[in-house]
Amino acid sequence: MKRRRLTPLLWQFGEHPPSPARTFVLAPFGGGSAYALAEWLPRLLTEGESALALQYPGRGPRSGEPPAELLTELAAQAAREIDARTEGPLVLVGHSLGAVLSYEIAHRLEAAGRDLELLAVSAARPPDLQRLDPAAVLAMTRDDWLTELATGGNADIGESALADIVDLMIPVLRADYLLLARYAPGPRRPVACPLLATGGAEDPWVTRDHLDAWQAWTTGAFTGRLLPGGHFYYRDRTADFCRTVRDCLRPAADRVPAAGPRHGQEA
């Protein structure tokens, strides 16, 4: 699927600009890039819909930039750019780190008056139950990172190949882990939009209880789904995952009509 850069942070997938019918915004996992979740799109999108993905600094075409240091600042930037370059309903979908980031983006977009049709969080603990500690992340050795990658299945490659590329992956992973480790959500602030929490039944880091705990983070409808697999369960269940997301969307007749082009749409 074709992609083009709208901003350094925001990449568009597909042939057409963001659609007033519905725009999906994808936020990748720690260590991932804007391309990491592209496998969802053939099954996630239908005619007339569009997709954007976040390209975090410090990787891919942004490898020369310093990594983000605060998750809330990254969320604020993403929300501003999404608001300026889209119209109509939005569906935020994030995996792991991207799920928590999507929650923070959702808050800002709701404050801007945007129509959030769904916040879908995948393989993530809610903001107040994060497992990472900054000092522990900074103390991780190369062997620790190899164990972490092997445990979570972060790279779909064999152990020998993983050992060959881990030195390239560690700086990006460390920066992304620190985003979560240093994240302080403050008092609980539920979003108003519906929330879907999905995960893998064999995920070593995110349990069914963690997924169910997301219910307290929305005043809208809540749906929890557990699929077979580990932290990256969707790799073998892409169709099931995408169907689960689409089952939570509003019928076309119930969508809020777009209010016309938004300020900054052509920027």
mmCIF file of C-alpha atoms in Angstrom:
data_model
loop_
_atom_site.group_PDB
_atom_site.id
_atom_site.type_symbol
_atom_site.label_atom_id
_atom_site.label_comp_id
_atom_site.label_asym_id
_atom_site.label_seq_id
_atom_site.Cartn_x
_atom_site.Cartn_y
_atom_site.Cartn_z
ATOM 1 C CA MET A 1 0.000 0.000 0.000
ATOM 2 C CA LYS A 2 1.361 3.402 -0.979
ATOM 3 C CA ARG A 3 2.369 5.824 1.734
ATOM 4 C CA ARG A 4 3.431 9.452 1.843
ATOM 5 C CA ARG A 5 4.549 11.857 4.527
ATOM 6 C CA LEU A 6 2.095 14.537 5.608
ATOM 7 C CA THR A 7 4.421 15.700 8.411
ATOM 8 C CA PRO A 8 7.474 14.027 9.934
ATOM 9 C CA LEU A 9 5.160 12.485 12.546
ATOM 10 C CA LEU A 10 2.110 11.760 10.399
ATOM 11 C CA TRP A 11 2.158 9.394 7.424
ATOM 12 C CA GLN A 12 -0.758 8.684 5.108
ATOM 13 C CA PHE A 13 -1.447 5.217 3.704
ATOM 14 C CA GLY A 14 -3.421 4.593 0.529
ATOM 15 C CA GLU A 15 -4.196 6.490 -2.652
ATOM 16 C CA HIS A 16 -6.491 9.174 -1.252
ATOM 17 C CA PRO A 17 -6.167 11.952 1.355
ATOM 18 C CA PRO A 18 -7.769 11.567 4.811
ATOM 19 C CA SER A 19 -11.458 10.904 4.296
ATOM 20 C CA PRO A 20 -14.438 12.602 5.915
ATOM 21 C CA ALA A 21 -16.091 9.167 5.998
ATOM 22 C CA ARG A 22 -13.696 7.727 8.612
ATOM 23 C CA THR A 23 -9.967 7.975 9.312
ATOM 24 C CA PHE A 24 -8.024 5.338 11.223
ATOM 25 C CA VAL A 25 -4.958 6.559 13.115
ATOM 26 C CA LEU A 26 -2.442 3.826 13.935
ATOM 27 C CA ALA A 27 0.128 4.154 16.734
ATOM 28 C CA PRO A 28 2.873 1.492 16.647
ATOM 29 C CA PHE A 29 4.480 -0.428 19.487
ATOM 30 C CA GLY A 30 7.792 0.352 21.167
ATOM 31 C CA GLY A 31 10.580 -0.020 18.633
ATOM 32 C CA GLY A 32 8.097 0.118 15.762
ATOM 33 C CA SER A 33 7.750 2.528 12.857
ATOM 34 C CA ALA A 34 4.887 3.867 10.775
ATOM 35 C CA TYR A 35 5.179 0.760 8.586
ATOM 36 C CA ALA A 36 4.912 -1.715 11.475
ATOM 37 C CA LEU A 37 1.117 -1.969 11.470
ATOM 38 C CA ALA A 38 0.533 -1.701 7.716
ATOM 39 C CA GLU A 39 -0.476 -5.374 7.650
ATOM 40 C CA TRP A 40 -3.752 -4.363 9.336
ATOM 41 C CA LEU A 41 -4.886 -2.022 6.600
ATOM 42 C CA PRO A 42 -6.163 -4.411 3.883
ATOM 43 C CA ARG A 43 -8.597 -5.926 6.406
ATOM 44 C CA LEU A 44 -9.231 -2.830 8.505
ATOM 45 C CA LEU A 45 -10.221 -0.348 5.795
ATOM 46 C CA THR A 46 -13.270 -0.403 3.557
ATOM 47 C CA GLU A 47 -14.184 1.769 0.566
ATOM 48 C CA GLY A 48 -14.060 5.490 1.291
ATOM 49 C CA GLU A 49 -11.980 5.203 4.468
ATOM 50 C CA SER A 50 -8.396 6.335 5.018
ATOM 51 C CA ALA A 51 -5.519 5.625 7.368
ATOM 52 C CA LEU A 52 -2.722 7.586 8.997
ATOM 53 C CA ALA A 53 0.187 6.150 10.984
ATOM 54 C CA LEU A 54 2.528 7.787 13.455
ATOM 55 C CA GLN A 55 6.235 7.844 12.656
ATOM 56 C CA TYR A 56 8.016 8.384 15.949
ATOM 57 C CA PRO A 57 11.345 10.259 15.908
ATOM 58 C CA GLY A 58 14.584 8.301 16.133
ATOM 59 C CA ARG A 59 13.814 5.579 13.564
ATOM 60 C CA GLY A 60 13.265 5.018 9.854
ATOM 61 C CA PRO A 61 13.448 8.282 7.902
ATOM 62 C CA ARG A 62 13.654 10.110 11.257
ATOM 63 C CA SER A 63 16.647 8.125 12.506
ATOM 64 C CA GLY A 64 18.791 11.258 12.656
ATOM 65 C CA GLU A 65 16.431 12.986 15.087
ATOM 66 C CA PRO A 66 16.602 12.664 18.875
ATOM 67 C CA PRO A 67 13.910 10.388 20.327
ATOM 68 C CA ALA A 68 10.855 11.752 22.092
ATOM 69 C CA GLU A 69 11.366 12.179 25.829
ATOM 70 C CA LEU A 70 7.828 12.714 27.144
ATOM 71 C CA LEU A 71 4.841 10.682 26.039
ATOM 72 C CA THR A 72 2.463 13.553 26.806
ATOM 73 C CA GLU A 73 4.402 15.950 24.555
ATOM 74 C CA LEU A 74 4.395 13.431 21.720
ATOM 75 C CA ALA A 75 0.641 12.973 22.211
ATOM 76 C CA ALA A 76 0.041 16.735 22.134
ATOM 77 C CA GLN A 77 1.957 17.093 18.869
ATOM 78 C CA ALA A 78 0.166 14.134 17.312
ATOM 79 C CA ALA A 79 -3.256 15.448 18.334
ATOM 80 C CA ARG A 80 -2.559 18.874 16.830
ATOM 81 C CA GLU A 81 -1.430 17.405 13.524
ATOM 82 C CA ILE A 82 -4.266 14.889 13.320
ATOM 83 C CA ASP A 83 -6.809 17.620 14.064
ATOM 84 C CA ALA A 84 -5.352 19.922 11.409
ATOM 85 C CA ARG A 85 -5.187 17.318 8.649
ATOM 86 C CA THR A 86 -8.364 15.274 9.036
ATOM 87 C CA GLU A 87 -12.102 15.776 9.131
ATOM 88 C CA GLY A 88 -14.942 13.478 10.086
ATOM 89 C CA PRO A 89 -14.896 10.548 12.535
ATOM 90 C CA LEU A 90 -11.620 9.217 13.888
ATOM 91 C CA VAL A 91 -10.688 5.727 15.057
ATOM 92 C CA LEU A 92 -7.509 5.521 17.146
ATOM 93 C CA VAL A 93 -5.807 2.124 17.225
ATOM 94 C CA GLY A 94 -2.565 1.543 19.121
ATOM 95 C CA HIS A 95 -0.538 -1.483 20.121
ATOM 96 C CA SER A 96 1.414 -1.649 23.417
ATOM 97 C CA LEU A 97 3.211 1.734 23.754
ATOM 98 C CA GLY A 98 0.991 2.993 20.938
ATOM 99 C CA ALA A 99 -2.128 2.118 22.914
ATOM 100 C CA VAL A 100 -1.192 4.337 25.867
ATOM 101 C CA LEU A 101 -0.139 7.081 23.460
ATOM 102 C CA SER A 102 -3.494 6.763 21.685
ATOM 103 C CA TYR A 103 -5.295 7.243 24.991
ATOM 104 C CA GLU A 104 -3.469 10.532 25.554
ATOM 105 C CA ILE A 105 -4.137 11.617 21.960
ATOM 106 C CA ALA A 106 -7.828 10.785 22.394
ATOM 107 C CA HIS A 107 -8.095 13.166 25.349
ATOM 108 C CA ARG A 108 -6.685 16.024 23.372
ATOM 109 C CA LEU A 109 -8.819 15.368 20.309
ATOM 110 C CA GLU A 110 -11.985 15.201 22.405
ATOM 111 C CA ALA A 111 -11.033 18.523 23.991
ATOM 112 C CA ALA A 112 -10.716 19.926 20.458
ATOM 113 C CA GLY A 113 -14.274 18.818 19.711
ATOM 114 C CA ARG A 114 -13.415 15.959 17.371
ATOM 115 C CA ASP A 115 -15.715 12.997 16.831
ATOM 116 C CA LEU A 116 -13.868 9.972 18.216
ATOM 117 C CA GLU A 117 -15.698 6.903 17.079
ATOM 118 C CA LEU A 118 -13.474 4.431 18.934
ATOM 119 C CA LEU A 119 -10.285 4.141 20.955
ATOM 120 C CA ALA A 120 -8.856 0.639 20.443
ATOM 121 C CA VAL A 121 -6.010 -0.333 22.777
ATOM 122 C CA SER A 122 -4.123 -3.534 22.013
ATOM 123 C CA ALA A 123 -1.793 -5.490 24.324
ATOM 124 C CA ALA A 124 -1.434 -2.652 26.814
ATOM 125 C CA ARG A 125 -1.864 -2.064 30.501
ATOM 126 C CA PRO A 126 -3.937 0.980 31.466
ATOM 127 C CA PRO A 127 -2.066 4.176 32.354
ATOM 128 C CA ASP A 128 -1.952 3.539 36.105
ATOM 129 C CA LEU A 129 -0.655 -0.046 35.872
ATOM 130 C CA GLN A 130 2.522 0.304 33.818
ATOM 131 C CA ARG A 131 5.272 -2.237 34.547
ATOM 132 C CA LEU A 132 8.393 -0.239 33.654
ATOM 133 C CA ASP A 133 10.735 1.713 35.926
ATOM 134 C CA PRO A 134 13.197 4.271 34.455
ATOM 135 C CA ALA A 135 16.173 3.093 36.514
ATOM 136 C CA ALA A 136 15.540 -0.527 35.596
ATOM 137 C CA VAL A 137 15.250 0.321 31.887
ATOM 138 C CA LEU A 138 18.511 2.284 31.947
ATOM 139 C CA ALA A 139 20.256 -0.592 33.735
ATOM 140 C CA MET A 140 19.277 -3.216 31.141
ATOM 141 C CA THR A 141 22.256 -4.951 29.537
ATOM 142 C CA ARG A 142 22.487 -6.338 26.027
ATOM 143 C CA ASP A 143 21.570 -9.781 27.371
ATOM 144 C CA ASP A 144 18.596 -8.257 29.192
ATOM 145 C CA TRP A 145 17.344 -6.767 25.931
ATOM 146 C CA LEU A 146 17.776 -10.085 24.130
ATOM 147 C CA THR A 147 15.678 -11.737 26.837
ATOM 148 C CA GLU A 148 13.068 -8.979 26.646
ATOM 149 C CA LEU A 149 12.775 -9.302 22.881
ATOM 150 C CA ALA A 150 12.576 -13.082 23.003
ATOM 151 C CA THR A 151 9.975 -13.002 25.790
ATOM 152 C CA GLY A 152 7.655 -10.598 24.003
ATOM 153 C CA GLY A 153 8.268 -11.757 20.460
ATOM 154 C CA ASN A 154 9.099 -8.173 19.454
ATOM 155 C CA ALA A 155 11.034 -9.364 16.445
ATOM 156 C CA ASP A 156 9.661 -12.135 14.241
ATOM 157 C CA ILE A 157 13.113 -13.557 13.559
ATOM 158 C CA GLY A 158 15.295 -16.365 14.845
ATOM 159 C CA GLU A 159 17.583 -16.077 17.842
ATOM 160 C CA SER A 160 20.795 -15.859 15.802
ATOM 161 C CA ALA A 161 19.432 -13.108 13.573
ATOM 162 C CA LEU A 162 18.104 -11.279 16.632
ATOM 163 C CA ALA A 163 21.562 -11.313 18.190
ATOM 164 C CA ASP A 164 22.983 -9.778 14.994
ATOM 165 C CA ILE A 165 20.645 -6.765 14.936
ATOM 166 C CA VAL A 166 19.923 -6.172 18.613
ATOM 167 C CA ASP A 167 22.642 -3.514 18.857
ATOM 168 C CA LEU A 168 20.741 -1.444 16.286
ATOM 169 C CA MET A 169 17.430 -2.002 18.056
ATOM 170 C CA ILE A 170 18.488 -1.255 21.640
ATOM 171 C CA PRO A 171 18.732 2.563 21.407
ATOM 172 C CA VAL A 172 15.253 2.821 19.859
ATOM 173 C CA LEU A 173 13.736 0.339 22.290
ATOM 174 C CA ARG A 174 15.367 2.018 25.278
ATOM 175 C CA ALA A 175 13.978 5.409 24.255
ATOM 176 C CA ASP A 176 10.473 3.989 23.775
ATOM 177 C CA TYR A 177 10.559 2.046 27.022
ATOM 178 C CA LEU A 178 11.584 5.220 28.816
ATOM 179 C CA LEU A 179 8.570 7.023 27.344
ATOM 180 C CA LEU A 180 6.334 4.601 29.229
ATOM 181 C CA ALA A 181 8.550 4.337 32.309
ATOM 182 C CA ARG A 182 8.551 8.120 32.792
ATOM 183 C CA TYR A 183 4.884 8.530 31.951
ATOM 184 C CA ALA A 184 2.844 9.974 34.829
ATOM 185 C CA PRO A 185 -0.861 9.937 33.931
ATOM 186 C CA GLY A 186 -1.996 11.842 37.011
ATOM 187 C CA PRO A 187 -5.620 11.561 38.210
ATOM 188 C CA ARG A 188 -7.759 9.201 36.158
ATOM 189 C CA ARG A 189 -9.330 11.026 33.203
ATOM 190 C CA PRO A 190 -11.747 8.766 31.329
ATOM 191 C CA VAL A 191 -12.348 9.445 27.656
ATOM 192 C CA ALA A 192 -15.943 9.792 26.492
ATOM 193 C CA CYS A 193 -15.644 7.644 23.370
ATOM 194 C CA PRO A 194 -16.178 3.870 23.257
ATOM 195 C CA LEU A 195 -13.090 1.863 24.187
ATOM 196 C CA LEU A 196 -12.014 -1.562 22.948
ATOM 197 C CA ALA A 197 -9.241 -3.424 24.801
ATOM 198 C CA THR A 198 -7.770 -6.489 23.088
ATOM 199 C CA GLY A 199 -4.845 -8.748 23.876
ATOM 200 C CA GLY A 200 -3.316 -12.188 23.605
ATOM 201 C CA ALA A 201 -4.229 -14.966 26.012
ATOM 202 C CA GLU A 202 -0.544 -15.925 26.382
ATOM 203 C CA ASP A 203 0.857 -12.398 26.652
ATOM 204 C CA PRO A 204 3.556 -12.489 29.380
ATOM 205 C CA TRP A 205 3.085 -8.794 30.228
ATOM 206 C CA VAL A 206 -0.603 -7.946 29.736
ATOM 207 C CA THR A 207 -3.265 -10.136 31.350
ATOM 208 C CA ARG A 208 -7.028 -10.270 30.984
ATOM 209 C CA ASP A 209 -7.282 -8.331 34.249
ATOM 210 C CA HIS A 210 -5.195 -5.538 32.724
ATOM 211 C CA LEU A 211 -7.469 -5.401 29.701
ATOM 212 C CA ASP A 212 -10.592 -5.347 31.868
ATOM 213 C CA ALA A 213 -9.097 -2.513 33.929
ATOM 214 C CA TRP A 214 -9.340 -0.243 30.872
ATOM 215 C CA GLN A 215 -13.100 -0.074 31.502
ATOM 216 C CA ALA A 216 -12.468 2.546 34.184
ATOM 217 C CA TRP A 217 -10.802 4.775 31.582
ATOM 218 C CA THR A 218 -13.910 5.504 29.521
ATOM 219 C CA THR A 219 -17.404 6.788 30.239
ATOM 220 C CA GLY A 220 -18.542 5.283 26.946
ATOM 221 C CA ALA A 221 -19.156 1.692 25.948
ATOM 222 C CA PHE A 222 -16.412 -0.789 26.825
ATOM 223 C CA THR A 223 -15.520 -4.015 25.040
ATOM 224 C CA GLY A 224 -12.789 -6.455 26.106
ATOM 225 C CA ARG A 225 -11.550 -9.238 23.833
ATOM 226 C CA LEU A 226 -8.902 -11.904 24.353
ATOM 227 C CA LEU A 227 -7.473 -13.705 21.307
ATOM 228 C CA PRO A 228 -5.047 -16.641 21.165
ATOM 229 C CA GLY A 229 -1.378 -15.696 21.138
ATOM 230 C CA GLY A 230 1.250 -13.661 22.929
ATOM 231 C CA HIS A 231 2.095 -9.972 23.019
ATOM 232 C CA PHE A 232 2.009 -9.794 19.217
ATOM 233 C CA TYR A 233 -1.033 -12.041 18.930
ATOM 234 C CA TYR A 234 -2.413 -10.177 15.907
ATOM 235 C CA ARG A 235 0.352 -11.474 13.642
ATOM 236 C CA ASP A 236 -1.416 -14.826 13.428
ATOM 237 C CA ARG A 237 -4.911 -13.381 13.951
ATOM 238 C CA THR A 238 -4.957 -10.287 11.749
ATOM 239 C CA ALA A 239 -8.414 -10.992 10.327
ATOM 240 C CA ASP A 240 -9.876 -11.676 13.791
ATOM 241 C CA PHE A 241 -8.271 -8.553 15.244
ATOM 242 C CA CYS A 242 -9.484 -6.279 12.452
ATOM 243 C CA ARG A 243 -12.973 -7.771 12.613
ATOM 244 C CA THR A 244 -13.050 -7.119 16.362
ATOM 245 C CA VAL A 245 -12.213 -3.447 15.768
ATOM 246 C CA ARG A 246 -14.769 -3.028 12.999
ATOM 247 C CA ASP A 247 -17.494 -4.687 15.066
ATOM 248 C CA CYS A 248 -17.208 -1.768 17.516
ATOM 249 C CA LEU A 249 -17.707 0.940 14.879
ATOM 250 C CA ARG A 250 -20.917 2.863 14.286
ATOM 251 C CA PRO A 251 -23.107 2.097 11.278
ATOM 252 C CA ALA A 252 -22.686 4.694 8.534
ATOM 253 C CA ALA A 253 -26.126 6.182 9.229
ATOM 254 C CA ASP A 254 -25.141 6.957 12.830
ATOM 255 C CA ARG A 255 -21.941 8.847 12.080
ATOM 256 C CA VAL A 256 -21.686 12.558 12.793
ATOM 257 C CA PRO A 257 -21.567 14.428 9.454
ATOM 258 C CA ALA A 258 -18.304 16.172 8.654
ATOM 259 C CA ALA A 259 -18.400 19.917 9.194
ATOM 260 C CA GLY A 260 -16.436 20.702 6.037
ATOM 261 C CA PRO A 261 -12.694 21.332 5.535
ATOM 262 C CA ARG A 262 -10.829 22.100 8.733
ATOM 263 C CA HIS A 263 -8.300 24.828 9.305
ATOM 264 C CA GLY A 264 -4.894 23.575 8.205
ATOM 265 C CA GLN A 265 -6.293 20.746 6.074
ATOM 266 C CA GLU A 266 -4.168 21.744 3.088
ATOM 267 C CA ALA A 267 -1.039 22.524 5.097
#
